[in-house]
Coordinates of C-alpha atoms and ligand atoms in Angstrom, one line a residue:
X1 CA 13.0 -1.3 16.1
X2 CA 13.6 -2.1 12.3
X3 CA 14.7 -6.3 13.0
X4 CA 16.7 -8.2 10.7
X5 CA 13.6 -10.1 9.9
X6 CA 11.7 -6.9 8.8
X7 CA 14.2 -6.4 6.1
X8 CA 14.8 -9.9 4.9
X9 CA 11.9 -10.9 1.9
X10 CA 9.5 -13.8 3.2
X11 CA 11.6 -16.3 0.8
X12 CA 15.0 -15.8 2.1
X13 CA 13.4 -15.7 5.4
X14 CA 11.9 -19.6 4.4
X15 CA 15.2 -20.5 3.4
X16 CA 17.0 -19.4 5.9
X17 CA 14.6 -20.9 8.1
X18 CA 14.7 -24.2 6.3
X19 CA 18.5 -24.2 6.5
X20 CA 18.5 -23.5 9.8
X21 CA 19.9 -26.1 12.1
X22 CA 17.3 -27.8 14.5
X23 CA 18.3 -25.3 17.5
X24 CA 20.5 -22.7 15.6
X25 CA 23.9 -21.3 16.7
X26 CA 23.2 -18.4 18.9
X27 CA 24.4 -16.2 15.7
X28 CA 22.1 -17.6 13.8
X29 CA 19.2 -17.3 16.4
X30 CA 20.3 -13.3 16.4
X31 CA 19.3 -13.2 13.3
X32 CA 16.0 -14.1 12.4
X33 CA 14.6 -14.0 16.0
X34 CA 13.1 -11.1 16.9
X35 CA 13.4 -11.8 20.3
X36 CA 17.5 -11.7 19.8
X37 CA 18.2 -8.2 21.6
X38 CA 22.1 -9.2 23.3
X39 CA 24.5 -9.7 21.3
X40 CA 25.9 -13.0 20.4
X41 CA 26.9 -15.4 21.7
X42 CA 24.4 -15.8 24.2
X43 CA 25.3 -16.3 28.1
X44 CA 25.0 -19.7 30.1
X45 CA 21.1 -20.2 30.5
X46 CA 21.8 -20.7 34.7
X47 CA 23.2 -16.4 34.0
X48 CA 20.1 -14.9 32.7
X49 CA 18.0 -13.0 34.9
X50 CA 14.4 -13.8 34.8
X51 CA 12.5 -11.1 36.9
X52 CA 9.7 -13.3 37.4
X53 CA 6.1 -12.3 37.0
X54 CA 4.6 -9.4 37.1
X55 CA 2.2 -8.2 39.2
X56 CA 0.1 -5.2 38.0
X57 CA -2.4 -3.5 39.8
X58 CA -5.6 -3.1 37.2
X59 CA -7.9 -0.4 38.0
X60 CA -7.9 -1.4 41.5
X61 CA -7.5 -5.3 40.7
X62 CA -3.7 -7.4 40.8
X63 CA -3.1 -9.3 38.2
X64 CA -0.4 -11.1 37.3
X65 CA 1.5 -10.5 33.6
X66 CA 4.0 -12.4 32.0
X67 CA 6.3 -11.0 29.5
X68 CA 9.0 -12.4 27.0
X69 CA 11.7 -10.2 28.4
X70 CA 12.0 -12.8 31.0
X71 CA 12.8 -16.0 27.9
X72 CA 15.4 -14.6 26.3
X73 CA 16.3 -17.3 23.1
X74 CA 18.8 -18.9 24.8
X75 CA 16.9 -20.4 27.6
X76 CA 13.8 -20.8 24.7
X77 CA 15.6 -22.9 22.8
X78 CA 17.8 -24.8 26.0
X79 CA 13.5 -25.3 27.6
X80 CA 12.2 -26.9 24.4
X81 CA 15.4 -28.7 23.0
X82 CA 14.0 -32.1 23.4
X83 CA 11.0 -31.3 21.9
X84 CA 8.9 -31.4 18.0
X85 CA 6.0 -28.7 18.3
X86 CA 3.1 -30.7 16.0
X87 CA 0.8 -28.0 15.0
X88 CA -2.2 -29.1 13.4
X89 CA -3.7 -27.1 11.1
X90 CA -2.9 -24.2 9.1
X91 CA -5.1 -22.0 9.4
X92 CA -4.9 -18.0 10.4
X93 CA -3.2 -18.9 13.7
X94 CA -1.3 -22.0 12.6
X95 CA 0.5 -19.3 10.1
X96 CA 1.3 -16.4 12.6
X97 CA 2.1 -19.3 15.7
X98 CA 4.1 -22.1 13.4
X99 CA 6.3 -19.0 11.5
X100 CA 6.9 -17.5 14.6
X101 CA 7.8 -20.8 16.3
X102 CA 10.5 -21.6 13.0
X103 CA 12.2 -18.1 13.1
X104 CA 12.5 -18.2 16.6
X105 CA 14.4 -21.5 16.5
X106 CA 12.3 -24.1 17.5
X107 CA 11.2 -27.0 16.1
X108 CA 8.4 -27.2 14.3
X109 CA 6.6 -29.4 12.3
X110 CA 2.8 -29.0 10.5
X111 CA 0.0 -31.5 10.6
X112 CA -2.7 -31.1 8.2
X113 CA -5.1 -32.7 5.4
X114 CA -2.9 -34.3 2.9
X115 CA -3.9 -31.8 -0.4
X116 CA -6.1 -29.7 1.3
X117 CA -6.1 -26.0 0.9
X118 CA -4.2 -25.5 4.0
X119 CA -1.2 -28.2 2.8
X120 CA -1.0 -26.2 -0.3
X121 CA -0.9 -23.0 1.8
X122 CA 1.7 -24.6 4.1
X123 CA 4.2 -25.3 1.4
X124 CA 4.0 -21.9 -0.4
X125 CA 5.3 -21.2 3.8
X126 CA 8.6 -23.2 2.9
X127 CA 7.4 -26.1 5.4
X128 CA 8.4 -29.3 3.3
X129 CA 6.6 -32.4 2.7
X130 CA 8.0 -35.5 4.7
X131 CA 10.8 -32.8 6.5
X132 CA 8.3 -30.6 8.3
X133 CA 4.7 -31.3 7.3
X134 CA 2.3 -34.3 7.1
X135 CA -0.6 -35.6 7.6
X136 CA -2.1 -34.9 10.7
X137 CA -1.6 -38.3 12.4
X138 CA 1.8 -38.4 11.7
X139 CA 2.3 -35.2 12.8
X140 CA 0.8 -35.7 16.1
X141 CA 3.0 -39.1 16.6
X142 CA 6.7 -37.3 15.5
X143 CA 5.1 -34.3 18.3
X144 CA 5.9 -34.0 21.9
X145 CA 3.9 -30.3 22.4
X146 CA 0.5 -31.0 19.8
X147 CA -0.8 -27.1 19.5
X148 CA -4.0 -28.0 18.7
X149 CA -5.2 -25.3 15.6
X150 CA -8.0 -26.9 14.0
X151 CA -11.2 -25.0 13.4
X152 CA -12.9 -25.6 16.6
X153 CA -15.5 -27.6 14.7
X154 CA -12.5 -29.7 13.6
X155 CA -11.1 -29.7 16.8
X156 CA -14.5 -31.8 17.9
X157 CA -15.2 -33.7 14.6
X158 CA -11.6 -35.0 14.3
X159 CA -11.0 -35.7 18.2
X160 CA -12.0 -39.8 17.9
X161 CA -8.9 -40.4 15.5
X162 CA -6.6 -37.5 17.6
X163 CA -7.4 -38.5 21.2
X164 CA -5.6 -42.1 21.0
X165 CA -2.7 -40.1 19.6
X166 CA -2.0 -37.7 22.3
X167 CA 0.0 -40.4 24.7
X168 CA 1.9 -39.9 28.1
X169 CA 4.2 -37.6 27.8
X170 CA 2.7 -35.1 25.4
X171 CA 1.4 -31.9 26.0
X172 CA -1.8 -30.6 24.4
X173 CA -2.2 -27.2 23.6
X174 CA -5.1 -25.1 22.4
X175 CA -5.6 -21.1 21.6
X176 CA -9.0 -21.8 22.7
X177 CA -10.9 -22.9 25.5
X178 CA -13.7 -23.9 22.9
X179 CA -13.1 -27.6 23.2
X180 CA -12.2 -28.3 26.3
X181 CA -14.6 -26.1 28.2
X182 CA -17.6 -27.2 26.0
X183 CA -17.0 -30.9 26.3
X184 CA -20.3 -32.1 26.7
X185 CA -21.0 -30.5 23.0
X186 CA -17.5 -31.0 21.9
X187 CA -17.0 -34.6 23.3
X188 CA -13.2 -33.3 23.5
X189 CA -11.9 -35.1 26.8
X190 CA -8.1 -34.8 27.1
X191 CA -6.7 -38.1 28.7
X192 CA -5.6 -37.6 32.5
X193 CA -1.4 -37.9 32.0
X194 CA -1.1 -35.3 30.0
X195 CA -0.6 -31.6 30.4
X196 CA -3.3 -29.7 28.8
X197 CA -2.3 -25.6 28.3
X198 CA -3.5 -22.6 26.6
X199 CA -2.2 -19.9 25.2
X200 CA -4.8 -17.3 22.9
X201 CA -3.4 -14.6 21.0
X202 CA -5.6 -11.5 21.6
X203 CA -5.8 -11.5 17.5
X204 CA -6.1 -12.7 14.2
X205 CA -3.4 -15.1 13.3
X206 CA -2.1 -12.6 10.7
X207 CA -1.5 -10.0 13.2
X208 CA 0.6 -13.0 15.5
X209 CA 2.9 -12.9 12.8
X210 CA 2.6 -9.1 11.4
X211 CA 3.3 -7.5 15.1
X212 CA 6.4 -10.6 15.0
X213 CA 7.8 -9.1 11.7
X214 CA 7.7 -5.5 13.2
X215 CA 9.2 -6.6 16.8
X216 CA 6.6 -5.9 18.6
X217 CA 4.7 -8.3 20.6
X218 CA 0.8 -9.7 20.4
X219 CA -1.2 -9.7 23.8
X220 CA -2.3 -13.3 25.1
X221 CA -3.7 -15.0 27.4
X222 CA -2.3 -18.1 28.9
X223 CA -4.6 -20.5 30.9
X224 CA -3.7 -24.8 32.6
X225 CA -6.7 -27.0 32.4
X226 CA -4.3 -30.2 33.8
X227 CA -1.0 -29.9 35.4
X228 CA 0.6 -33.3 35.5
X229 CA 4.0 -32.3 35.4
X230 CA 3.8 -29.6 37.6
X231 CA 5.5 -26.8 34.6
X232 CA 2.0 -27.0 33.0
X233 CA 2.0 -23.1 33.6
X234 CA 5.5 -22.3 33.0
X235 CA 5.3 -24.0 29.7
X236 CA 2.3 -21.9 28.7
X237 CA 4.4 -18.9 28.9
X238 CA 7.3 -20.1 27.4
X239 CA 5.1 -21.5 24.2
X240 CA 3.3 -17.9 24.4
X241 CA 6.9 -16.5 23.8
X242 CA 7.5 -18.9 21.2
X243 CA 4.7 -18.5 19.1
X244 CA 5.0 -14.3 19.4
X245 CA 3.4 -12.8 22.6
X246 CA 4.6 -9.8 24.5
X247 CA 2.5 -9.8 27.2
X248 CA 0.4 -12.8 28.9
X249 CA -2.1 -12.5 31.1
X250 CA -3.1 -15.0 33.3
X251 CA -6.7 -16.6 33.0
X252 CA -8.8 -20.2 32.9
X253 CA -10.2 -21.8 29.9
X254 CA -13.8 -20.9 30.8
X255 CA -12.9 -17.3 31.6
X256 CA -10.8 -17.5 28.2
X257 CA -13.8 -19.2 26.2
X258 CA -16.6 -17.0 27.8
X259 CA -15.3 -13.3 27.0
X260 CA -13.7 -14.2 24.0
X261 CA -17.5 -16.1 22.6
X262 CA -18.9 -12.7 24.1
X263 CA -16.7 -10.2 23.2
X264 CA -16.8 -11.0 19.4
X265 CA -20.3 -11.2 19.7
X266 CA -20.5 -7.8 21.0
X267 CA -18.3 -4.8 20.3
X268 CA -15.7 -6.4 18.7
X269 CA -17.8 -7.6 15.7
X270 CA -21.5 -8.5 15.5
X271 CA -22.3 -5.5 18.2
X272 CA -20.2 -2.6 16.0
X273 CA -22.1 -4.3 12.8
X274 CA -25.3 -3.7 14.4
X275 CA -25.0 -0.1 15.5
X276 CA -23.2 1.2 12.2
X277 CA -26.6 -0.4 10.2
X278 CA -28.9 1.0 12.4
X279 CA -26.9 3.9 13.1
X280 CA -26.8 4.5 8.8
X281 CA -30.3 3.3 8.2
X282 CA -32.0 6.2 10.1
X283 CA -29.7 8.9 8.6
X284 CA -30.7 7.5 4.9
X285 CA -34.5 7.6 6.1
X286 CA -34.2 11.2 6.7
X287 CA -32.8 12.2 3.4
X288 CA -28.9 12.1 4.4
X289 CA -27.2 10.5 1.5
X290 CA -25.5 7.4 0.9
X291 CA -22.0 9.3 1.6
X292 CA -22.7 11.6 4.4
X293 CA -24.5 8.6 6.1
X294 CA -21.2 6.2 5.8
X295 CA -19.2 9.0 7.1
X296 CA -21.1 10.1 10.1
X297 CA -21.4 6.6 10.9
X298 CA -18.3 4.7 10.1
X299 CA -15.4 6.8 8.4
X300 CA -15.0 9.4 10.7
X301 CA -15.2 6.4 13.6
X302 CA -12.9 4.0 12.2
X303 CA -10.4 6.9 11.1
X304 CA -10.2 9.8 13.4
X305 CA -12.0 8.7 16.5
X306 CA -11.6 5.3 17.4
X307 CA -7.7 5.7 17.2
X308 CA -7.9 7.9 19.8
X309 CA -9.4 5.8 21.8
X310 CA -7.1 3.2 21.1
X311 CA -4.0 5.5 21.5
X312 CA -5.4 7.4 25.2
X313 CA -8.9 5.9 26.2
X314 CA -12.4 7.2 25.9
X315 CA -12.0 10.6 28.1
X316 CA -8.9 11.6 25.7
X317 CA -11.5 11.4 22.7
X318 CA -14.1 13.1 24.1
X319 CA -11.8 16.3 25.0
X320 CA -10.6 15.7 21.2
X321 CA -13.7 16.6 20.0
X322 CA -15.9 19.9 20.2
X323 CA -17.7 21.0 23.3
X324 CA -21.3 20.4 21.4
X325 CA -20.2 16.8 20.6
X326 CA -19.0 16.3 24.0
X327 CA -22.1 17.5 25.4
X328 CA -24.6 15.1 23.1
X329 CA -22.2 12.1 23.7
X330 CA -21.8 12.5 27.6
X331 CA -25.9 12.4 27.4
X332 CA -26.6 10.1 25.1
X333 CA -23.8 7.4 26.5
X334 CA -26.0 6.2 29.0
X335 CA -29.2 5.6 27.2
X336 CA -26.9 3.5 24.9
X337 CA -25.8 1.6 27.8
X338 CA -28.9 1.1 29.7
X339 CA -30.5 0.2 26.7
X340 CA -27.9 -2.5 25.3
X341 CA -27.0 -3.8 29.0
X342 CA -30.1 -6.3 28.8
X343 CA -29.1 -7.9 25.7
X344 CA -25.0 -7.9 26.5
X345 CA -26.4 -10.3 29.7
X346 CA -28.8 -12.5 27.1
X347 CA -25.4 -12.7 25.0
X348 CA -23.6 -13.6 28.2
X349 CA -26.0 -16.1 29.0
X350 CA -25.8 -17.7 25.7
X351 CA -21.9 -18.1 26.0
X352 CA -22.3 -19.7 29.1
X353 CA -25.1 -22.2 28.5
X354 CA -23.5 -23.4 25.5
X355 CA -26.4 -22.1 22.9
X356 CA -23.5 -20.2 21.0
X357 CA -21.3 -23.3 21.1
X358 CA -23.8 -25.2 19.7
X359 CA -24.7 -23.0 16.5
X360 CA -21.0 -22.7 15.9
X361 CA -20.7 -26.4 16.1
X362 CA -23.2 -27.1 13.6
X363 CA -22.6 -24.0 11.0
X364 CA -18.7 -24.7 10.8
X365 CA -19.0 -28.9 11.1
X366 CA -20.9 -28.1 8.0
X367 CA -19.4 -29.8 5.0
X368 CA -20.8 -26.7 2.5
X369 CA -19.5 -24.1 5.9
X370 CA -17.4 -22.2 3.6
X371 CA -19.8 -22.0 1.0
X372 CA -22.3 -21.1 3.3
X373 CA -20.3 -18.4 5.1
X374 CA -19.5 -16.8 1.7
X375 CA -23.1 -16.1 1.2
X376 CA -23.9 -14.8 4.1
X377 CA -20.8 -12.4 4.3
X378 CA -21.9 -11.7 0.1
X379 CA -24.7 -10.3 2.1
X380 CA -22.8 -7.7 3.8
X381 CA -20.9 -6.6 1.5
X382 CA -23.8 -6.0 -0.7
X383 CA -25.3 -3.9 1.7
X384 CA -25.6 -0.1 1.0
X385 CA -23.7 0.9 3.9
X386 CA -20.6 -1.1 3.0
X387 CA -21.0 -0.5 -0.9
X388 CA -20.9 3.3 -0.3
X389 CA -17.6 2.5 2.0
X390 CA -15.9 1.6 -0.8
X391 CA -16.2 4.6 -2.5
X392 CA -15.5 6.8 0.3
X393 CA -12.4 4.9 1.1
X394 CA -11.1 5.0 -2.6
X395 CA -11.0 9.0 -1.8
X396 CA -9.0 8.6 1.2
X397 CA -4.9 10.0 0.0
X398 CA -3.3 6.7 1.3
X399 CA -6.1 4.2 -1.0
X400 CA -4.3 1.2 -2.8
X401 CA -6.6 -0.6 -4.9
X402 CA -8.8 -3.1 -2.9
Ligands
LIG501 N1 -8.5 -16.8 13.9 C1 -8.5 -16.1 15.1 O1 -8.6 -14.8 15.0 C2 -8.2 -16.8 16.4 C3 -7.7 -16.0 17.4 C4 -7.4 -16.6 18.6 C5 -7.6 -18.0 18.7 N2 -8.1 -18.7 17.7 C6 -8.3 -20.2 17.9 O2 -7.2 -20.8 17.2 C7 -7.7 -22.1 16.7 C8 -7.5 -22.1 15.2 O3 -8.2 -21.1 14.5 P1 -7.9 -20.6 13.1 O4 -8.8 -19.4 12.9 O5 -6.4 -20.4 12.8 O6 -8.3 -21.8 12.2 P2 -9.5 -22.0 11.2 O7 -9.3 -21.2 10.0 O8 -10.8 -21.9 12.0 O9 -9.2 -23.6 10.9 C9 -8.5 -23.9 9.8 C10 -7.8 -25.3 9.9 O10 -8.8 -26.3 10.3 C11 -8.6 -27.4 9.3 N3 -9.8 -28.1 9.2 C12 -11.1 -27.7 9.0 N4 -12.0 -28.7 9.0 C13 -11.2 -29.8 9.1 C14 -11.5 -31.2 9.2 N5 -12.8 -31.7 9.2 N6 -10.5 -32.1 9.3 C15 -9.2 -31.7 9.4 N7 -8.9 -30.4 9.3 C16 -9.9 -29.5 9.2 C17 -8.3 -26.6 8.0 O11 -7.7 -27.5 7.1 P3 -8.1 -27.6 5.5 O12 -7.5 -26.4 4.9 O13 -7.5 -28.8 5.1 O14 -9.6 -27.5 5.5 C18 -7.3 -25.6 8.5 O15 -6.0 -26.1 8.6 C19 -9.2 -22.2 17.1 O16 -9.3 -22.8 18.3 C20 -9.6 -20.7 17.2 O17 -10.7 -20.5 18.1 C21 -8.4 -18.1 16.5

């Protein structure tokens, strides 16, 4: 679906955006929501039919889902129009949630360092000094919904200011259970009258507001930690609609913490780094050069196989590929597994006593922590493996200059 906000340029998008009344005229709405699919003007909220949630069976397991079909942007904007979402910070998900949030309609405001890199990024966004951003205190104050999108290690350093901020009435929000869960390390203790929410984009923050711009929806998950109001839950799902999701899935903010902590830890990122260097490291000790090493190991993965997998699961790859290959995988898949399985449950273990937590706390609470991650990611990309990537990739017939 090719939406009006695909076709618009980011700046007439800001100033339509910026123009745009607190909660828009339904026309307006139509047209830089990508949620708008009726036409205008919208019906009576009481009229629209909400099918409720959805209860999928999983492989054997129910679980429930929650989609945006059912908050169409007429009852969005009628649920949140006494409301000022405060989000605070500006980071990766502070871009994709708080753009989405403005072109849907709502009403958003940014808190973040006065100066900082992320103030300067927030105005090149069109959010305006003194209209829609400020410093973070003030921000919190003009906020009834605070979306909490600090670095998690700023979420903990900066909570002795923040906490006396977040009064009666309020609802905190995180895309993390980080804080919350990890209290004793965090020292982040919400007070008891407010309600405290979740909702975590399955994703990086730019592809919150890519999958927005192309009408499609990100996968979240949506979690309560405290229900005060007793619409802790429904508000979750209404703010996950806001701020871009398709689908939610229902969790906790342990649950949420634990797989996320784990997941990027294994396969998603520091297990996938792990094999492709080992996998590469024994092909170049047995004469295989820098070239046919990187594409055995990570070109052919990341461009003709994993897509499959991605597009009809692991079986669907497997007949893709030759009867030889099929053979050697469907042997070697469980030594793999047998043989990672023991360190997957020391990972787990880590999440879950806090160990991870802990390093994360003190690398990122460091004041040199960007410096210092620059090095060490200078390190992989002066690796062999990822130098001879770049070479390979500038042969591929799509390359744009990196
Ligand atoms: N990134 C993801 O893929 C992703 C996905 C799902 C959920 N989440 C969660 O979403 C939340 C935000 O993550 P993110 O990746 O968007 O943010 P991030 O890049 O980790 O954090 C950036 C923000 O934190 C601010 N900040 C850092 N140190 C600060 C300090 N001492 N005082 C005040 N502000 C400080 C930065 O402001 P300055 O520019 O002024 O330094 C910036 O606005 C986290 O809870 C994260 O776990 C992230």
């Amino acid at each position: 679906m090719a939406s009006i906000v695909s076709r618009l340029s980011s700046r007439s998008l800001r100033a339509l955006a910026r123009r745009a009344p607190r909660f828009p005229a339904s026309t307006n709405a139509a047209s830089f929501s990508l949620l708008a699919r009726s036409p205008r003007p919208a019906p009576a909220v009481q009229t629209i039919p909400a099918r409720g949630v959805k209860t999928l069976n999983f492989a054997g397991s129910d679980e429930v889902v929650y989609e945006r079909s059912d908050w169409p942007l007429a009852k969005l904007h009628d649920y949140f129009k006494n409301d000022t979402l405060a989000l605070i910070g500006y980071g990766s998900q502070g871009h994709g949630q708080g753009l989405n949030a403005r072109d849907n309609g709502l009403n958003v405001i940014v808190g973040v360092r006065k100066d900082g890199e992320s103030w300067k990024q927030a105005v090149e966004d069109g959010w305006i000094p003194g209209e829609t951003l400020f410093p973070i205190e003030e921000a919190i104050n003009r906020g009834t919904i605070i979306m909490n999108l600090l670095s998690d290690a700023a979420q903990s350093q900066t909570w002795p200011t923040v906490a006396p901020l977040i009064t009666k009435g309020k609802t905190l929000y995180f895309s993390h259970g980080f804080s919350i869960v990890y209290e004793k390390d965090t020292h982040v203790i919400p007070p008891p009258d407010v309600d405290v929410i979740l909702v975590a984009p399955k994703g990086s923050g730019r592809t919150v507001r890519t999958l927005f711009k192309e009408g499609r929806g990100i996968n979240s998950s949506i979690a309560v930690f405290q229900d005060v109001t007793g619409k802790a839950k429904e508000k979750a799902v209404a703010l996950g609609v806001a701020i871009g999701s398709g689908y939610m899935y229902e969790t906790t903010f342990e649950k949420e913490v634990y797989s996320d902590l784990y997941g990027e830890r294994g396969v998603l990122m520091g297990a996938i780094q792990g094999l492709f260097c080992a996998q590469y490291k024994v092909l170049r000790a047995n004469g295989h050069s820098p070239s046919e090493a990187f594409n055995e190991t990570v070109e052919e993965a990341t461009q003709s196989l994993y897509p499959l997998i991605g597009q009809k699961g692991m079986d669907y790859m497997y007949n893709a590929c030759s009867t030889t290959a099929r053979r050697g995988a469907l042997d070697w898949a469980p030594i793999f597994e047998k043989t990672n399985l023991p360190v997957f449950e020391k990972l787990y273990e880590s999440v879950k006593n806090g160990t991870e937590t802990r390093k994360a706390l003190e690398f990122n609470g460091r004041v040199t922590y960007r410096q210092d991650l620059a090095k060490e990611l200078k390190e992989i990309d002066d690796q062999e493996i990822w130098r001879a990537g770049k070479v390979v990739r500038s042969l591929r017939p799509d390359y744009k200059t990196e």
